[in-house]
Short mmCIF file of C-alpha atoms in Angstrom, two decimals:
data_model
loop_
_atom_site.label_atom_id
_atom_site.label_comp_id
_atom_site.label_asym_id
_atom_site.label_seq_id
_atom_site.Cartn_x
_atom_site.Cartn_y
_atom_site.Cartn_z
CA MET E 1 18.43 -8.46 -3.32
CA LYS E 2 17.27 -11.78 -1.70
CA TYR E 3 13.55 -12.30 -1.40
CA LEU E 4 13.08 -14.00 2.28
CA PHE E 5 9.44 -14.74 1.50
CA GLU E 6 8.27 -14.16 -1.95
CA THR E 7 11.16 -16.56 -2.78
CA CYS E 8 9.52 -17.75 -6.61
CA SER E 9 8.57 -15.52 -8.97
CA LEU E 10 5.35 -16.06 -10.12
CA ASN E 11 2.58 -15.25 -12.45
CA TYR E 12 1.20 -11.69 -11.11
CA GLU E 13 -1.13 -10.59 -13.91
CA ASP E 14 -4.25 -11.25 -11.99
CA PHE E 15 -3.10 -7.86 -10.39
CA ALA E 16 -2.57 -5.67 -13.51
CA SER E 17 -3.42 -1.92 -13.10
CA GLY E 18 -6.39 -1.84 -15.89
CA ARG E 19 -7.30 -5.20 -15.44
CA VAL E 20 -9.60 -5.85 -12.60
CA LEU E 21 -7.61 -3.22 -10.36
CA TYR E 22 -8.01 0.64 -11.66
CA ASN E 23 -5.72 2.62 -13.08
CA ALA E 24 -5.92 6.41 -14.06
CA GLN E 25 -3.68 9.24 -14.80
CA GLY E 26 -1.26 10.59 -12.62
CA THR E 27 -1.39 7.52 -10.29
CA THR E 28 1.66 4.32 -10.16
CA SER E 29 1.49 0.98 -10.08
CA PHE E 30 4.06 -0.92 -7.98
CA PRO E 31 5.90 -4.38 -8.41
CA VAL E 32 3.80 -7.27 -6.82
CA ARG E 33 6.18 -9.08 -5.78
CA LEU E 34 8.21 -6.63 -4.05
CA SER E 35 5.22 -5.27 -2.23
CA SER E 36 4.28 -8.84 -0.87
CA GLU E 37 7.69 -9.37 -0.12
CA ILE E 38 8.27 -5.94 2.10
CA VAL E 39 4.63 -6.33 3.68
CA GLN E 40 5.58 -9.94 5.15
CA ARG E 41 9.12 -8.71 6.10
CA CYS E 42 7.07 -6.61 8.50
CA PHE E 43 4.45 -9.39 9.44
CA SER E 44 7.87 -10.97 10.38
CA ILE E 45 9.53 -8.54 12.16
CA LEU E 46 6.41 -7.58 14.41
CA ASP E 47 5.91 -11.35 15.12
CA THR E 48 9.41 -11.56 16.43
CA LYS E 49 8.04 -8.66 18.31
CA GLY E 50 5.17 -10.47 19.83
CA ILE E 51 2.86 -8.59 18.11
CA LYS E 52 0.08 -10.87 16.27
CA GLY E 53 -1.94 -10.20 14.03
CA PRO E 54 -4.37 -8.90 12.15
CA TYR E 55 -2.69 -5.67 11.40
CA SER E 56 -3.39 -2.28 10.69
CA ILE E 57 -1.18 -0.50 8.27
CA TYR E 58 -1.31 2.50 6.47
CA ASP E 59 -0.21 4.47 3.58
CA PRO E 60 0.14 8.24 3.86
CA CYS E 61 1.41 8.55 0.04
CA CYS E 62 -1.51 6.32 -1.40
CA GLY E 63 -1.96 7.45 -4.44
CA GLY E 64 -4.09 5.78 -6.23
CA ALA E 65 -3.75 2.94 -3.82
CA TYR E 66 -2.41 0.70 -5.81
CA MET E 67 -0.22 -0.99 -3.69
CA LEU E 68 -2.52 -0.98 -0.65
CA THR E 69 -5.15 -2.97 -2.36
CA VAL E 70 -2.32 -5.39 -3.88
CA ILE E 71 -1.17 -5.88 -0.21
CA GLY E 72 -5.08 -6.50 0.68
CA LEU E 73 -5.92 -8.49 -1.75
CA MET E 74 -2.81 -10.90 -1.38
CA HIS E 75 -2.52 -10.76 2.56
CA SER E 76 -5.77 -9.35 3.63
CA HIS E 77 -6.36 -12.37 6.11
CA VAL E 78 -3.41 -11.05 8.71
CA ILE E 79 -4.78 -7.08 7.93
CA ASN E 80 -8.09 -5.39 10.13
CA LYS E 81 -7.56 -2.44 8.86
CA ILE E 82 -6.36 -0.11 6.15
CA HIS E 83 -5.87 3.58 6.45
CA ALA E 84 -4.62 5.56 2.97
CA SER E 85 -4.05 9.39 2.41
CA ASP E 86 -2.80 11.69 0.26
CA ILE E 87 -2.48 15.48 -0.41
CA ASN E 88 -3.90 15.27 -4.01
CA PRO E 89 -7.58 14.61 -4.13
CA GLU E 90 -7.89 13.52 -7.81
CA VAL E 91 -5.91 10.68 -6.98
CA LEU E 92 -7.85 9.54 -4.14
CA ARG E 93 -11.21 9.00 -6.33
CA THR E 94 -8.86 6.30 -7.77
CA ALA E 95 -7.83 4.83 -4.32
CA GLU E 96 -11.31 4.71 -3.15
CA ARG E 97 -11.78 2.59 -6.29
CA ASN E 98 -9.24 0.46 -5.75
CA LEU E 99 -9.46 -0.01 -1.96
CA SER E 100 -13.23 -1.03 -2.55
CA LEU E 101 -11.84 -4.24 -3.98
CA LEU E 102 -11.37 -5.29 -0.72
CA THR E 103 -14.99 -5.17 0.35
CA ALA E 104 -17.76 -7.88 -1.24
CA GLY E 105 -19.89 -5.18 -2.48
CA GLY E 106 -16.91 -3.40 -4.67
CA LEU E 107 -15.90 -6.33 -6.07
CA ALA E 108 -19.75 -7.02 -7.30
CA ARG E 109 -19.58 -3.66 -8.62
CA ARG E 110 -16.10 -4.59 -10.75
CA LYS E 111 -18.10 -7.55 -11.60
CA GLU E 112 -20.63 -6.14 -12.37
CA GLU E 113 -18.96 -3.46 -14.77
CA LEU E 114 -16.18 -6.24 -16.62
CA THR E 115 -19.02 -8.28 -17.44
CA ARG E 116 -20.92 -5.29 -19.15
CA LEU E 117 -17.76 -4.82 -21.23
CA THR E 118 -17.21 -8.30 -22.08
CA ALA E 119 -20.85 -8.11 -23.68
CA LEU E 120 -20.17 -5.32 -25.59
CA TYR E 121 -16.72 -6.07 -26.80
CA GLN E 122 -15.90 -9.65 -26.42
CA LYS E 123 -12.75 -8.87 -25.35
CA LYS E 124 -10.48 -11.92 -24.41
CA SER E 125 -8.92 -9.60 -21.93
CA HIS E 126 -12.05 -8.72 -20.03
CA GLU E 127 -12.98 -11.97 -19.74
CA GLU E 128 -9.51 -12.62 -18.49
CA ALA E 129 -10.11 -10.05 -15.61
CA LEU E 130 -13.44 -11.77 -14.77
CA ALA E 131 -11.64 -14.89 -14.35
CA SER E 132 -9.19 -12.78 -12.02
CA LEU E 133 -11.98 -11.57 -10.15
CA GLU E 134 -13.36 -14.89 -9.62
CA LYS E 135 -9.89 -15.50 -8.01
CA PHE E 136 -10.07 -12.37 -5.34
CA ASN E 137 -13.93 -13.33 -5.02
CA LYS E 138 -12.55 -16.51 -3.27
CA GLN E 139 -9.42 -15.45 -1.35
CA SER E 140 -12.14 -12.67 0.45
CA ALA E 141 -13.68 -15.09 2.21
CA CYS E 142 -10.74 -15.61 4.30
CA SER E 143 -10.04 -11.80 4.80
CA ALA E 144 -9.87 -9.96 8.16
CA LEU E 145 -10.07 -6.81 7.37
CA LYS E 146 -12.77 -4.96 9.56
CA GLU E 147 -12.02 -0.54 8.41
CA ILE E 148 -10.50 0.76 5.33
CA VAL E 149 -10.58 4.85 5.90
CA ILE E 150 -9.02 7.06 2.85
CA ALA E 151 -8.78 10.90 3.41
CA GLN E 152 -6.77 13.88 2.41
CA GLY E 153 -4.02 15.13 3.87
CA ASP E 154 0.04 16.12 3.54
CA ILE E 155 2.27 13.74 5.71
CA THR E 156 5.18 16.76 5.74
CA THR E 157 2.91 19.52 7.74
CA ALA E 158 1.32 19.18 11.17
CA GLU E 159 -2.08 19.48 10.32
CA LYS E 160 -5.13 18.37 11.78
CA ARG E 161 -4.84 14.64 11.71
CA HIS E 162 -7.66 12.03 10.76
CA ILE E 163 -5.45 9.64 12.50
CA HIS E 164 -6.33 7.96 16.44
CA ASP E 165 -4.84 4.79 17.18
CA PRO E 166 -1.27 4.07 16.17
CA PHE E 167 -0.30 1.65 12.85
CA ASN E 168 1.31 -0.99 13.13
CA ILE E 169 2.66 -0.57 9.84
CA VAL E 170 3.40 2.59 7.85
CA MET E 171 4.47 1.63 4.51
CA THR E 172 4.67 3.56 1.47
CA ASP E 173 6.77 4.88 -1.53
CA LEU E 174 7.70 8.21 -1.08
CA PRO E 175 7.20 10.63 -4.72
CA TYR E 176 10.29 10.55 -6.58
CA GLY E 177 9.88 12.07 -9.50
CA ASP E 178 8.55 10.14 -13.50
CA LYS E 179 4.76 10.35 -12.72
CA VAL E 180 4.89 11.88 -9.26
CA ASN E 181 6.50 14.62 -7.50
CA TRP E 182 6.18 15.91 -3.68
CA ILE E 183 3.32 18.34 -3.48
CA THR E 184 3.93 20.42 -0.35
CA ASN E 185 5.59 23.45 0.68
CA SER E 186 8.14 21.53 2.92
CA SER E 187 12.03 22.39 1.88
CA ASN E 188 12.97 19.10 3.49
CA PRO E 189 9.83 16.71 2.82
CA VAL E 190 11.53 13.45 3.55
CA SER E 191 12.54 14.54 7.20
CA ASP E 192 9.50 16.16 7.71
CA PHE E 193 7.84 12.83 6.63
CA PHE E 194 9.41 10.81 9.12
CA ASP E 195 8.79 13.16 11.63
CA GLN E 196 5.16 13.68 11.17
CA ILE E 197 4.51 9.37 10.98
CA SER E 198 6.35 8.91 14.25
CA LYS E 199 3.37 10.39 15.87
CA TRP E 200 0.92 7.58 14.53
CA MET E 201 3.33 4.96 15.68
CA ASP E 202 4.26 3.15 18.42
CA THR E 203 7.29 2.56 19.92
CA GLU E 204 6.72 -1.37 20.54
CA LYS E 205 4.06 -2.40 18.34
CA SER E 206 5.04 -0.22 15.07
CA ILE E 207 7.56 -0.30 12.24
CA ALA E 208 7.72 1.73 9.02
CA ALA E 209 8.80 0.37 4.90
CA ILE E 210 9.39 2.83 3.29
CA ILE E 211 10.02 3.03 -0.39
CA ALA E 212 12.41 5.93 -2.50
CA ASN E 213 14.66 6.45 -5.09
CA LYS E 214 18.32 6.38 -4.25
CA ASP E 215 18.65 10.52 -4.58
CA GLN E 216 16.52 10.31 -1.20
CA LYS E 217 18.61 9.94 2.41
CA LEU E 218 16.10 7.39 4.38
CA LYS E 219 17.48 8.25 7.86
CA HIS E 220 15.63 10.30 10.81
CA GLU E 221 17.25 10.93 14.18
CA LYS E 222 13.34 9.62 15.87
CA PHE E 223 14.15 6.18 13.77
CA LYS E 224 15.98 2.96 14.20
CA ARG E 225 16.72 0.81 10.71
CA LEU E 226 16.14 -2.74 10.93
CA GLN E 227 16.22 -3.95 7.60
CA TYR E 228 17.52 -2.10 4.52
CA PHE E 229 17.90 -3.56 0.88
CA LYS E 230 18.09 -2.19 -3.10
CA VAL E 231 16.01 -3.26 -6.00
CA GLY E 232 16.82 -1.48 -9.08
CA LYS E 233 16.17 1.79 -8.71
CA ARG E 234 14.46 1.68 -5.09
CA GLN E 235 15.90 1.48 -1.95
CA ILE E 236 14.17 -0.01 0.82
CA GLY E 237 14.37 0.54 4.70
CA ILE E 238 12.35 -0.90 7.71
CA PHE E 239 12.62 1.17 10.90
CA GLU E 240 11.62 1.04 14.29
CA LEU E 241 10.37 4.31 16.36
CA ILE E 242 13.22 5.00 19.04
CA SER E 243 11.42 5.02 22.62
#
């Protein structure tokens, strides 16, 4: 796979899980460079369609919202709305803490926590975390982000939704074992997932970037695949809704 936007492999230690971003049992991280590459491909496709930013983005299998938070920290100047949902209420607590880091209040609270830990333990790791947080503070000055919504929900079922307007980007890392599995009564969760996200997309103004392991079929009759690539154990498909 050739990187089109994140062409240089940089040091992404500022985004390490547990440094400034929160981690918790049952949640996973995601490669920072790949997150940024995928979302920038989405921005580019939308721009080519004549859809200019800032954009709204939705992750319906957000877990602890690590990927969404990384994207928000790196690209908040072109994102105006972030929506996160997951069927597991436990991981949503971590998601809420992480996504709060995209706000001035959340960064201030995290700074207080890290300052207190530094005073108590005198650890270099806490000092380094504070330095990373200051970088995020500076970046936030250019943020276009106006709204963050976090909700519990099963994206494989036709339950009453908490979403109103279509999203520009639906981007998620599907559950595929190891730490996270599908929690659903669906007999075909990937197909039902595609069916449900189609209801929150617009044929002209929306695209979906779906990450999965190589065992899951990223294909659905309502969607046309625009891009497809593989990175290690992952496959990534970028789709548009068929009108």
